[in-house]
Short mmCIF file of C-alpha atoms in Angstrom, two decimals:
data_model
loop_
_atom_site.label_atom_id
_atom_site.label_comp_id
_atom_site.label_asym_id
_atom_site.label_seq_id
_atom_site.Cartn_x
_atom_site.Cartn_y
_atom_site.Cartn_z
CA UNK A 26 8.28 29.18 -5.47
CA UNK A 27 10.98 26.50 -5.47
CA UNK A 28 11.94 27.43 -1.85
CA UNK A 29 8.36 27.27 -0.74
CA UNK A 30 7.97 23.78 -2.33
CA UNK A 31 11.31 22.69 -0.66
CA UNK A 32 10.00 23.88 2.78
CA UNK A 33 7.36 21.17 2.62
CA UNK A 34 9.88 18.42 1.95
CA UNK A 35 11.04 16.39 5.04
CA UNK A 36 14.56 15.80 3.68
CA UNK A 37 15.06 19.53 3.21
CA UNK A 38 13.98 20.47 6.67
CA UNK A 39 16.33 17.73 8.30
CA UNK A 40 19.17 19.04 6.05
CA UNK A 41 18.60 22.72 7.02
CA UNK A 42 18.39 21.88 10.75
CA UNK A 43 21.55 19.54 10.78
CA UNK A 44 23.49 21.96 8.57
CA UNK A 45 22.61 24.75 10.85
CA UNK A 46 23.89 22.82 13.84
CA UNK A 47 27.19 22.03 11.95
CA UNK A 48 27.50 25.67 10.89
CA UNK A 49 26.97 26.99 14.39
CA UNK A 50 29.57 24.49 15.74
CA UNK A 51 32.12 25.63 13.23
CA UNK A 52 31.30 29.33 13.82
CA UNK A 53 31.76 28.83 17.64
CA UNK A 54 34.95 26.96 17.12
CA UNK A 55 36.38 29.76 14.78
CA UNK A 56 35.41 32.55 17.27
CA UNK A 57 36.71 30.60 20.20
CA UNK A 58 39.99 30.20 18.36
CA UNK A 59 40.22 33.94 17.57
CA UNK A 60 39.18 34.97 21.02
CA UNK A 61 40.96 32.45 23.28
CA UNK A 62 43.67 30.67 21.40
CA UNK A 63 46.41 33.31 22.05
CA UNK A 64 45.42 33.35 25.74
CA UNK A 65 45.53 29.56 25.69
CA UNK A 66 49.00 29.51 24.05
CA UNK A 67 50.22 32.18 26.57
CA UNK A 68 49.06 30.04 29.56
CA UNK A 69 50.58 26.99 28.05
CA UNK A 70 54.03 28.83 27.53
CA UNK A 71 53.84 30.24 31.05
CA UNK A 72 53.34 26.70 32.40
CA UNK A 73 56.28 25.35 30.25
CA UNK A 74 58.44 28.36 31.29
CA UNK A 75 57.70 27.52 34.94
CA UNK A 76 58.47 23.89 34.55
CA UNK A 77 61.79 24.62 32.65
CA UNK A 78 62.84 27.23 35.37
CA UNK A 79 62.41 24.54 37.95
CA UNK A 80 64.47 22.13 35.83
CA UNK A 81 67.31 24.65 35.47
CA UNK A 82 67.12 25.54 39.27
CA UNK A 83 67.95 21.76 40.01
CA UNK A 84 71.05 21.67 37.70
CA UNK A 85 74.57 21.23 39.28
CA UNK A 86 76.19 24.40 37.84
CA UNK A 87 79.66 23.06 38.53
CA UNK A 88 79.02 20.43 35.97
CA UNK A 89 79.40 22.46 32.73
CA UNK A 90 78.69 19.66 30.27
CA UNK A 91 75.51 18.67 32.15
CA UNK A 92 74.28 22.26 32.24
CA UNK A 93 75.19 22.94 28.54
CA UNK A 94 73.36 19.75 27.50
CA UNK A 95 70.21 20.60 29.56
CA UNK A 96 70.02 24.11 28.39
CA UNK A 97 70.48 22.98 24.75
CA UNK A 98 67.74 20.51 25.13
CA UNK A 99 65.40 23.17 26.35
CA UNK A 100 66.24 25.55 23.58
CA UNK A 101 65.81 22.90 20.93
CA UNK A 102 62.58 21.43 22.34
CA UNK A 103 60.71 24.53 23.55
CA UNK A 104 62.58 27.38 21.56
CA UNK A 105 63.23 29.02 24.90
CA UNK A 106 66.19 31.13 25.62
CA UNK A 107 67.98 30.48 28.86
CA UNK A 108 70.39 32.58 30.73
CA UNK A 109 72.09 32.13 34.16
CA UNK A 110 73.84 35.24 35.47
CA UNK A 111 75.13 36.64 38.80
CA UNK A 112 74.17 39.71 40.55
CA UNK A 113 76.41 42.01 38.51
CA UNK A 114 74.67 40.82 35.31
CA UNK A 115 77.58 38.67 34.13
CA UNK A 116 76.23 35.63 32.10
CA UNK A 117 77.57 32.26 33.25
CA UNK A 118 75.60 30.14 30.79
CA UNK A 119 73.39 31.17 27.83
CA UNK A 120 71.71 29.80 24.86
CA UNK A 121 71.42 33.15 23.11
CA UNK A 122 73.01 33.14 19.64
CA UNK A 123 73.64 29.53 19.86
CA UNK A 124 76.78 30.32 22.01
CA UNK A 125 77.33 27.99 25.02
CA UNK A 126 80.00 29.34 27.34
CA UNK A 127 81.02 27.28 30.34
CA UNK A 128 81.53 28.67 33.79
CA UNK A 129 85.30 28.11 33.75
CA UNK A 130 86.06 30.10 30.50
CA UNK A 131 84.11 33.11 31.94
CA UNK A 132 86.01 32.80 35.20
CA UNK A 133 89.32 32.95 33.44
CA UNK A 134 88.08 36.23 31.89
CA UNK A 135 88.72 35.16 28.28
CA UNK A 136 85.43 36.61 27.23
CA UNK A 137 82.73 38.48 29.17
CA UNK A 138 78.92 38.69 28.20
CA UNK A 139 76.68 40.85 30.29
CA UNK A 140 72.91 40.12 30.92
CA UNK A 141 70.64 42.10 28.61
CA UNK A 142 68.35 44.49 30.50
CA UNK A 143 64.80 44.79 29.39
CA UNK A 144 62.05 47.18 30.29
CA UNK A 145 59.29 45.45 32.21
CA UNK A 146 55.70 46.20 31.18
CA UNK A 147 53.95 43.69 33.51
CA UNK A 148 55.17 41.75 36.46
CA UNK A 149 53.70 38.90 38.53
CA UNK A 150 55.38 37.63 41.67
CA UNK A 151 54.51 33.99 42.58
CA UNK A 152 54.73 32.52 46.05
CA UNK A 153 57.68 30.19 45.30
CA UNK A 154 60.11 32.89 44.25
CA UNK A 155 59.30 32.88 40.54
CA UNK A 156 58.66 36.00 38.70
CA UNK A 157 56.75 36.36 35.52
CA UNK A 158 57.36 39.48 33.48
CA UNK A 159 56.29 40.93 30.22
CA UNK A 160 59.25 42.95 29.00
CA UNK A 161 60.34 44.93 25.98
CA UNK A 162 63.91 44.69 24.51
CA UNK A 163 65.26 48.08 24.18
CA UNK A 164 67.00 48.05 20.82
CA UNK A 165 64.30 46.34 18.72
CA UNK A 166 61.19 46.81 20.92
CA UNK A 167 60.32 43.09 20.79
CA UNK A 168 58.22 41.75 23.62
CA UNK A 169 59.26 38.75 25.65
CA UNK A 170 57.65 36.60 28.25
CA UNK A 171 60.17 36.21 31.07
CA UNK A 172 60.36 33.71 33.92
CA UNK A 173 63.10 34.40 36.47
CA UNK A 174 64.11 32.61 39.75
CA UNK A 175 66.82 33.25 42.26
CA UNK A 176 69.30 30.35 42.60
CA UNK A 177 71.81 29.54 45.21
CA UNK A 178 75.06 31.57 45.46
CA UNK A 179 73.33 34.74 44.42
CA UNK A 180 72.85 33.50 40.73
CA UNK A 181 69.65 34.14 38.77
CA UNK A 182 68.12 31.86 36.19
CA UNK A 183 65.95 33.24 33.37
CA UNK A 184 63.92 31.43 30.90
CA UNK A 185 62.28 33.64 28.05
CA UNK A 186 60.34 33.43 24.92
CA UNK A 187 59.33 36.00 22.36
CA UNK A 188 55.57 36.82 22.49
CA UNK A 189 55.69 37.21 18.74
CA UNK A 190 56.42 33.47 18.57
CA UNK A 191 53.34 32.69 20.66
CA UNK A 192 51.21 35.03 18.39
CA UNK A 193 52.63 33.32 15.27
CA UNK A 194 51.90 29.89 16.66
CA UNK A 195 48.30 30.92 17.57
CA UNK A 196 47.84 32.46 14.18
CA UNK A 197 49.08 29.24 12.36
CA UNK A 198 46.83 27.21 14.58
CA UNK A 199 43.94 29.56 13.88
CA UNK A 200 44.46 29.27 10.12
CA UNK A 201 44.75 25.61 10.30
CA UNK A 202 41.53 25.17 12.42
CA UNK A 203 39.71 27.43 10.08
CA UNK A 204 40.71 25.46 6.99
CA UNK A 205 39.95 22.07 8.77
CA UNK A 206 36.62 23.46 10.02
CA UNK A 207 35.62 24.56 6.53
CA UNK A 208 36.50 21.31 5.01
CA UNK A 209 34.73 19.40 7.81
CA UNK A 210 31.73 21.60 7.38
CA UNK A 211 31.51 20.98 3.47
CA UNK A 212 31.93 17.28 4.14
CA UNK A 213 29.37 17.42 6.86
CA UNK A 214 26.94 19.25 4.64
CA UNK A 215 27.25 16.58 1.87
CA UNK A 216 26.82 13.82 4.58
CA UNK A 217 23.82 15.58 6.08
CA UNK A 218 22.31 15.87 2.61
CA UNK A 219 22.72 12.14 1.91
CA UNK A 220 21.55 11.28 5.39
CA UNK A 221 18.40 13.46 5.21
CA UNK A 222 17.44 11.94 1.86
CA UNK A 223 18.10 8.46 3.23
CA UNK A 224 16.01 9.06 6.34
CA UNK A 225 13.11 10.82 4.44
CA UNK A 226 12.91 8.46 1.53
CA UNK A 227 11.03 5.67 3.23
CA UNK A 228 8.84 8.15 4.94
CA UNK A 229 8.08 9.76 1.57
CA UNK A 230 7.30 6.21 0.07
CA UNK A 231 4.96 5.58 3.10
CA UNK A 232 3.30 9.00 2.42
CA UNK A 233 2.67 8.11 -1.22
CA UNK A 234 1.40 4.66 -0.33
CA UNK A 235 -0.99 6.10 2.29
CA UNK A 236 -2.11 8.63 -0.37
CA UNK A 237 -3.03 5.80 -2.62
CA UNK A 238 -4.81 3.93 0.21
CA UNK A 239 -6.88 7.16 0.79
CA UNK A 240 -7.81 6.86 -2.90
CA UNK A 241 -8.78 3.23 -2.25
CA UNK A 242 -5.75 2.07 -4.35
CA UNK A 243 -4.10 -0.79 -2.43
CA UNK A 244 -1.92 -2.17 -5.12
CA UNK A 245 1.34 -0.31 -4.08
CA UNK A 246 3.44 -2.05 -1.45
CA UNK A 247 6.42 -0.86 0.49
CA UNK A 248 9.78 -2.41 0.04
CA UNK A 249 11.04 -3.47 3.46
CA UNK A 250 14.84 -3.66 3.61
CA UNK A 251 15.50 -2.61 7.18
CA UNK A 252 14.47 -3.93 10.72
CA UNK A 253 14.32 -0.64 12.75
CA UNK A 254 11.26 1.35 13.60
CA UNK A 255 10.81 2.66 10.04
CA UNK A 256 11.05 -0.89 8.68
CA UNK A 257 8.51 -2.04 11.27
CA UNK A 258 6.22 1.00 10.37
CA UNK A 259 6.50 0.08 6.66
CA UNK A 260 5.49 -3.47 7.50
CA UNK A 261 2.51 -2.21 9.39
CA UNK A 262 1.44 -0.04 6.51
CA UNK A 263 1.70 -3.00 4.24
CA UNK A 264 -0.47 -5.14 6.70
CA UNK A 265 -2.92 -2.22 6.98
CA UNK A 266 -3.17 -1.95 3.27
CA UNK A 267 -3.76 -5.62 2.75
CA UNK A 268 -6.42 -5.68 5.55
CA UNK A 269 -8.21 -2.60 4.11
CA UNK A 270 -8.06 -4.22 0.59
CA UNK A 271 -9.53 -7.43 1.88
CA UNK A 272 -12.24 -5.58 3.90
CA UNK A 273 -13.03 -3.37 0.99
CA UNK A 274 -13.33 -6.27 -1.49
CA UNK A 275 -15.56 -8.15 0.95
CA UNK A 276 -17.62 -4.96 1.51
CA UNK A 277 -17.98 -4.44 -2.28
CA UNK A 278 -18.97 -8.20 -2.66
CA UNK A 279 -21.46 -7.80 0.19
CA UNK A 280 -22.89 -4.65 -1.39
CA UNK A 281 -23.23 -6.34 -4.73
CA UNK A 282 -24.91 -9.28 -3.13
CA UNK A 283 -27.13 -6.95 -1.17
CA UNK A 284 -28.06 -5.15 -4.47
CA UNK A 285 -28.74 -8.40 -6.17
CA UNK A 286 -30.84 -9.69 -3.16
CA UNK A 287 -32.80 -6.38 -3.15
CA UNK A 288 -33.39 -6.67 -6.92
CA UNK A 289 -34.33 -10.34 -6.63
CA UNK A 290 -36.76 -9.49 -3.71
CA UNK A 291 -38.20 -6.62 -5.93
CA UNK A 292 -38.57 -9.09 -8.92
CA UNK A 293 -40.02 -11.77 -6.55
CA UNK A 294 -42.49 -9.11 -5.30
CA UNK A 295 -43.52 -8.16 -8.75
CA UNK A 296 -43.92 -11.90 -9.75
CA UNK A 297 -45.95 -12.52 -6.49
CA UNK A 298 -48.24 -9.59 -7.26
CA UNK A 299 -48.50 -10.68 -11.02
CA UNK A 300 -49.02 -14.33 -9.81
CA UNK A 301 -51.92 -13.36 -7.49
CA UNK A 302 -53.42 -11.08 -10.22
CA UNK A 303 -53.09 -13.92 -12.82
CA UNK A 304 -54.59 -16.61 -10.49
CA UNK A 305 -57.39 -14.23 -9.50
CA UNK A 306 -57.95 -13.65 -13.32
CA UNK A 307 -57.98 -17.31 -14.13
CA UNK A 308 -60.30 -18.25 -11.34
CA UNK A 309 -62.70 -15.31 -11.61
CA UNK A 310 -64.28 -16.26 -14.85
CA UNK A 311 -64.88 -19.92 -14.13
CA UNK A 312 -66.22 -19.10 -10.64
CA UNK A 313 -68.65 -16.57 -12.15
CA UNK A 314 -69.78 -19.10 -14.79
CA UNK A 315 -70.16 -21.71 -12.20
CA UNK A 316 -72.17 -19.26 -9.95
CA UNK A 317 -74.28 -18.10 -12.80
CA UNK A 318 -75.31 -21.52 -14.11
CA UNK A 319 -75.89 -22.80 -10.56
CA UNK A 320 -78.44 -19.90 -10.01
CA UNK A 321 -80.03 -20.82 -13.37
CA UNK A 322 -80.60 -24.48 -12.19
CA UNK A 323 -82.36 -23.21 -9.16
CA UNK A 324 -85.03 -21.57 -11.51
CA UNK A 325 -86.35 -25.01 -12.59
CA UNK A 326 -85.17 -24.58 -16.21
CA UNK A 327 -86.32 -27.23 -18.73
CA UNK A 328 -84.29 -30.57 -18.85
CA UNK A 329 -82.43 -29.70 -22.08
CA UNK A 330 -81.11 -26.52 -20.61
CA UNK A 331 -80.33 -28.18 -17.36
CA UNK A 332 -78.11 -30.78 -18.85
CA UNK A 333 -76.29 -27.93 -20.73
CA UNK A 334 -75.87 -26.01 -17.49
CA UNK A 335 -74.55 -29.08 -15.64
CA UNK A 336 -72.06 -29.83 -18.41
CA UNK A 337 -70.79 -26.30 -18.35
CA UNK A 338 -70.38 -26.36 -14.49
CA UNK A 339 -68.45 -29.62 -14.85
CA UNK A 340 -66.10 -28.29 -17.59
CA UNK A 341 -65.29 -25.15 -15.58
CA UNK A 342 -64.80 -27.13 -12.45
CA UNK A 343 -62.32 -29.42 -14.26
CA UNK A 344 -60.61 -26.35 -15.72
CA UNK A 345 -60.21 -24.92 -12.25
CA UNK A 346 -58.92 -28.22 -10.94
CA UNK A 347 -56.44 -28.46 -13.75
CA UNK A 348 -55.20 -24.83 -12.94
CA UNK A 349 -54.85 -25.69 -9.23
CA UNK A 350 -52.92 -28.86 -9.98
CA UNK A 351 -50.62 -27.10 -12.41
CA UNK A 352 -49.97 -24.44 -9.90
CA UNK A 353 -49.25 -27.16 -7.22
CA UNK A 354 -46.90 -28.94 -9.64
CA UNK A 355 -44.99 -25.74 -10.40
CA UNK A 356 -44.65 -25.04 -6.62
CA UNK A 357 -43.33 -28.63 -5.95
CA UNK A 358 -40.88 -28.25 -8.80
CA UNK A 359 -39.67 -24.82 -7.66
CA UNK A 360 -39.27 -25.99 -4.06
CA UNK A 361 -37.45 -29.15 -5.10
CA UNK A 362 -39.97 -31.45 -3.36
CA UNK A 363 -40.11 -33.77 -6.41
CA UNK A 364 -37.16 -36.23 -6.26
CA UNK A 365 -35.27 -37.00 -9.32
CA UNK A 366 -35.27 -40.51 -10.71
CA UNK A 367 -32.32 -40.30 -13.10
CA UNK A 368 -31.93 -43.18 -15.62
CA UNK A 369 -30.77 -43.58 -19.20
CA UNK A 370 -33.48 -43.72 -21.86
CA UNK A 371 -34.07 -43.23 -25.61
CA UNK A 372 -35.16 -39.66 -26.04
CA UNK A 373 -36.01 -40.20 -29.85
CA UNK A 374 -38.53 -42.90 -28.87
CA UNK A 375 -40.06 -40.46 -26.39
CA UNK A 376 -40.38 -37.74 -28.94
CA UNK A 377 -42.04 -40.16 -31.43
CA UNK A 378 -44.64 -40.99 -28.80
CA UNK A 379 -45.22 -37.35 -27.98
CA UNK A 380 -45.54 -36.13 -31.48
CA UNK A 381 -48.10 -38.93 -32.44
CA UNK A 382 -50.29 -38.09 -29.51
CA UNK A 383 -50.19 -34.25 -29.74
CA UNK A 384 -50.31 -33.71 -33.61
CA UNK A 385 -52.50 -36.63 -34.49
CA UNK A 386 -55.58 -34.49 -35.42
CA UNK A 387 -53.76 -31.37 -36.41
CA UNK A 388 -52.92 -30.08 -39.96
CA UNK A 389 -49.40 -29.63 -39.02
CA UNK A 390 -46.32 -31.49 -40.37
CA UNK A 391 -44.54 -32.75 -37.33
CA UNK A 392 -41.37 -34.88 -37.68
CA UNK A 393 -38.71 -36.25 -35.25
CA UNK A 394 -35.13 -35.88 -36.60
CA UNK A 395 -33.48 -37.20 -33.51
CA UNK A 396 -31.50 -40.38 -34.37
CA UNK A 397 -32.89 -43.62 -33.01
CA UNK A 398 -30.99 -44.89 -29.98
CA UNK A 399 -30.05 -41.36 -28.61
CA UNK A 400 -29.87 -41.95 -24.99
CA UNK A 401 -30.01 -39.25 -22.41
CA UNK A 402 -29.44 -39.52 -18.53
CA UNK A 403 -32.43 -37.71 -16.88
CA UNK A 404 -35.77 -38.31 -15.13
CA UNK A 405 -38.05 -39.77 -17.81
CA UNK A 406 -41.36 -38.48 -16.39
CA UNK A 407 -39.95 -34.91 -15.97
CA UNK A 408 -38.33 -34.92 -19.47
CA UNK A 409 -41.62 -36.02 -20.93
CA UNK A 410 -43.26 -33.07 -19.01
CA UNK A 411 -40.58 -30.75 -20.71
CA UNK A 412 -41.19 -32.29 -24.27
CA UNK A 413 -44.96 -32.07 -23.66
CA UNK A 414 -44.81 -28.30 -22.86
CA UNK A 415 -42.58 -27.62 -25.83
CA UNK A 416 -44.63 -29.60 -28.25
CA UNK A 417 -48.01 -28.27 -27.04
CA UNK A 418 -46.56 -24.73 -27.26
CA UNK A 419 -45.47 -25.49 -30.84
CA UNK A 420 -48.82 -26.88 -31.72
CA UNK A 421 -50.61 -23.86 -30.37
CA UNK A 422 -48.37 -21.28 -32.31
CA UNK A 423 -47.90 -23.10 -35.57
CA UNK A 424 -50.20 -22.19 -38.41
CA UNK A 425 -51.99 -24.73 -40.56
CA UNK A 426 -49.74 -26.67 -42.92
CA UNK A 427 -46.80 -25.39 -40.72
CA UNK A 428 -43.78 -27.45 -39.49
CA UNK A 429 -42.76 -28.70 -36.20
CA UNK A 430 -39.23 -30.62 -35.87
CA UNK A 431 -37.35 -32.10 -33.05
CA UNK A 432 -33.58 -32.26 -33.38
CA UNK A 433 -30.46 -32.84 -31.31
CA UNK A 434 -26.77 -32.21 -31.20
CA UNK A 435 -24.10 -33.39 -28.77
CA UNK A 436 -21.02 -31.55 -27.49
CA UNK A 437 -18.70 -32.42 -24.64
CA UNK A 438 -21.06 -35.13 -23.31
CA UNK A 439 -24.09 -32.82 -23.36
CA UNK A 440 -26.97 -33.36 -25.62
CA UNK A 441 -29.11 -30.30 -26.70
CA UNK A 442 -32.61 -31.19 -27.81
CA UNK A 443 -34.48 -28.60 -29.83
CA UNK A 444 -38.10 -28.25 -30.79
CA UNK A 445 -38.71 -25.99 -33.81
CA UNK A 446 -42.01 -24.64 -35.05
CA UNK A 447 -42.57 -22.42 -38.08
CA UNK A 448 -44.68 -19.31 -37.70
CA UNK A 449 -44.26 -15.78 -36.26
CA UNK A 450 -41.20 -14.70 -34.10
CA UNK A 451 -41.20 -13.91 -30.30
CA UNK A 452 -40.29 -10.32 -29.51
CA UNK A 453 -36.71 -10.15 -28.11
CA UNK A 454 -37.98 -8.26 -25.11
CA UNK A 455 -40.54 -10.89 -24.38
CA UNK A 456 -38.05 -13.86 -24.38
CA UNK A 457 -36.92 -13.45 -20.65
CA UNK A 458 -40.59 -13.20 -19.55
CA UNK A 459 -41.96 -16.23 -21.29
CA UNK A 460 -40.52 -18.43 -18.57
CA UNK A 461 -42.65 -16.58 -15.91
CA UNK A 462 -45.88 -17.98 -14.60
CA UNK A 463 -49.11 -17.17 -16.47
CA UNK A 464 -47.18 -15.36 -19.26
CA UNK A 465 -48.88 -16.14 -22.69
CA UNK A 466 -47.31 -13.52 -24.88
CA UNK A 467 -50.44 -11.48 -25.23
CA UNK A 468 -52.31 -9.15 -22.88
CA UNK A 469 -55.80 -10.22 -23.82
CA UNK A 470 -55.70 -13.39 -21.60
CA UNK A 471 -58.06 -15.23 -23.99
CA UNK A 472 -59.68 -18.15 -22.43
CA UNK A 473 -58.31 -21.63 -23.46
CA UNK A 474 -59.36 -24.66 -21.49
CA UNK A 475 -55.90 -26.29 -21.76
CA UNK A 476 -53.38 -23.42 -21.52
CA UNK A 477 -52.73 -21.22 -18.54
CA UNK A 478 -49.20 -19.92 -19.22
CA UNK A 479 -47.58 -22.24 -16.79
CA UNK A 480 -45.93 -24.75 -19.10
CA UNK A 481 -42.68 -22.95 -19.71
CA UNK A 482 -42.41 -21.99 -15.94
CA UNK A 483 -42.55 -25.79 -15.27
CA UNK A 484 -39.90 -26.42 -17.91
CA UNK A 485 -37.67 -23.83 -16.31
CA UNK A 486 -38.10 -25.38 -12.82
CA UNK A 487 -37.42 -28.91 -14.07
CA UNK A 488 -34.34 -27.94 -15.81
CA UNK A 489 -32.99 -26.12 -12.62
CA UNK A 490 -33.66 -29.42 -10.71
CA UNK A 491 -31.51 -31.25 -13.36
CA UNK A 492 -28.86 -28.62 -13.27
CA UNK A 493 -29.09 -27.90 -16.93
CA UNK A 494 -30.00 -24.99 -19.16
CA UNK A 495 -33.08 -24.21 -21.40
CA UNK A 496 -33.76 -21.42 -23.69
CA UNK A 497 -35.37 -20.06 -26.92
CA UNK A 498 -34.18 -18.24 -30.02
CA UNK A 499 -35.75 -17.09 -33.27
CA UNK A 500 -34.92 -18.64 -36.51
CA UNK A 501 -35.38 -17.31 -40.06
CA UNK A 502 -38.83 -18.81 -40.48
CA UNK A 503 -39.92 -19.53 -36.95
CA UNK A 504 -38.96 -20.21 -33.24
CA UNK A 505 -36.74 -22.87 -31.60
CA UNK A 506 -37.02 -24.03 -27.99
CA UNK A 507 -34.22 -26.17 -26.52
CA UNK A 508 -33.15 -27.87 -23.33
CA UNK A 509 -29.94 -29.85 -22.29
CA UNK A 510 -29.36 -33.21 -20.61
CA UNK A 511 -26.42 -35.51 -19.89
CA UNK A 512 -25.59 -38.12 -22.51
CA UNK A 513 -26.85 -41.56 -21.52
CA UNK A 514 -24.33 -43.47 -23.79
CA UNK A 515 -22.40 -46.11 -22.01
#
């Protein structure tokens, strides 16, 4: 299970492949040493034997000191035994046993040493008179590699080395190379492990980042601390993430706006249908009345009835005219065709005038609690229209002996003017709809010559023109409508 999981890791695959390469290299090196190192050492020794036999052949054998020194150097440097002997086998010079005998002492017959004969196993004759032999010494059966050459005056020079020394040197070299190879392999394994983790780490981070991007999470960013291709790729991933984040944010905003526009269009369509239905309803009755009474006049009714019919036609015509004017006024406010004439005026005085006109003949207690000298900055005529709509609405919904009050409060340079009336509450679900055209809070559409359900729609349009808010809320014993205006205090 763990191995299967590791097989899917980039660093593990890099590590296995590089480690396999190093292992193969070490294995090839060790096998090469075992198979070829002894042969290599033998060829090298043969080359050295050949070079030294040439050096011996160039010596002046009459100069004993020079010969002894040269042979001693060869023995010490190459561990070769050197003998120079005549045709009868008598040794003139030798390095065997560390005994150096010069030519003259042997000539005086003080001591005689004979050349040791060996049994040749293999022989190779070269073109320049050099003979290579593999020979076995008789008394201890040791193998030697011999190199001989005929010198002047019938003398023979022989340079030899024990083959066991070559094998020992090769074995030591093999052991050393094996140990060094194992150590290098272990070090290389650790290095490959660290290198593979270093190479795969940024790629793994990019993989996690792109997975987050696939899940539409663009918060994670890659740390860029290198300038090679991987660093450039990380920078490209960050740029792609930022671009996708921006594009997705814009797309979400566009979708939300589209949803809002669709919902607004749907609401406008509903309002348009309702508006047409309400206008049709408001016009249908007076048109029917006018048509009926006009037909009655054609029947030559008596003078008393004729006057009543004419008055009815005039009243219904005036009512229709008022409705059309109200619709046109609302349309002008909503389209912004009516310019604002902003000035500072006393809203308390305006409230006093409006209350005296609207509640003059009504059995309702109406009072203005706005302090004298409360100035607001707004269009006076349109503010009068707002107050008129609020106060007429209050007069229509306040029971006899009820109360209507106008108040105000100031906060951060904004004055909120409230119109309270006692009576029944407005249903919470109806509050957003009372600002719509022709909405009158009941479904019976009872005829009223002065009210069409357009007053609060006009208020909402006027406040939008001023850039301020308006609203309504229920109190403990009634309803309170309000609107805001800039303070007109200097």
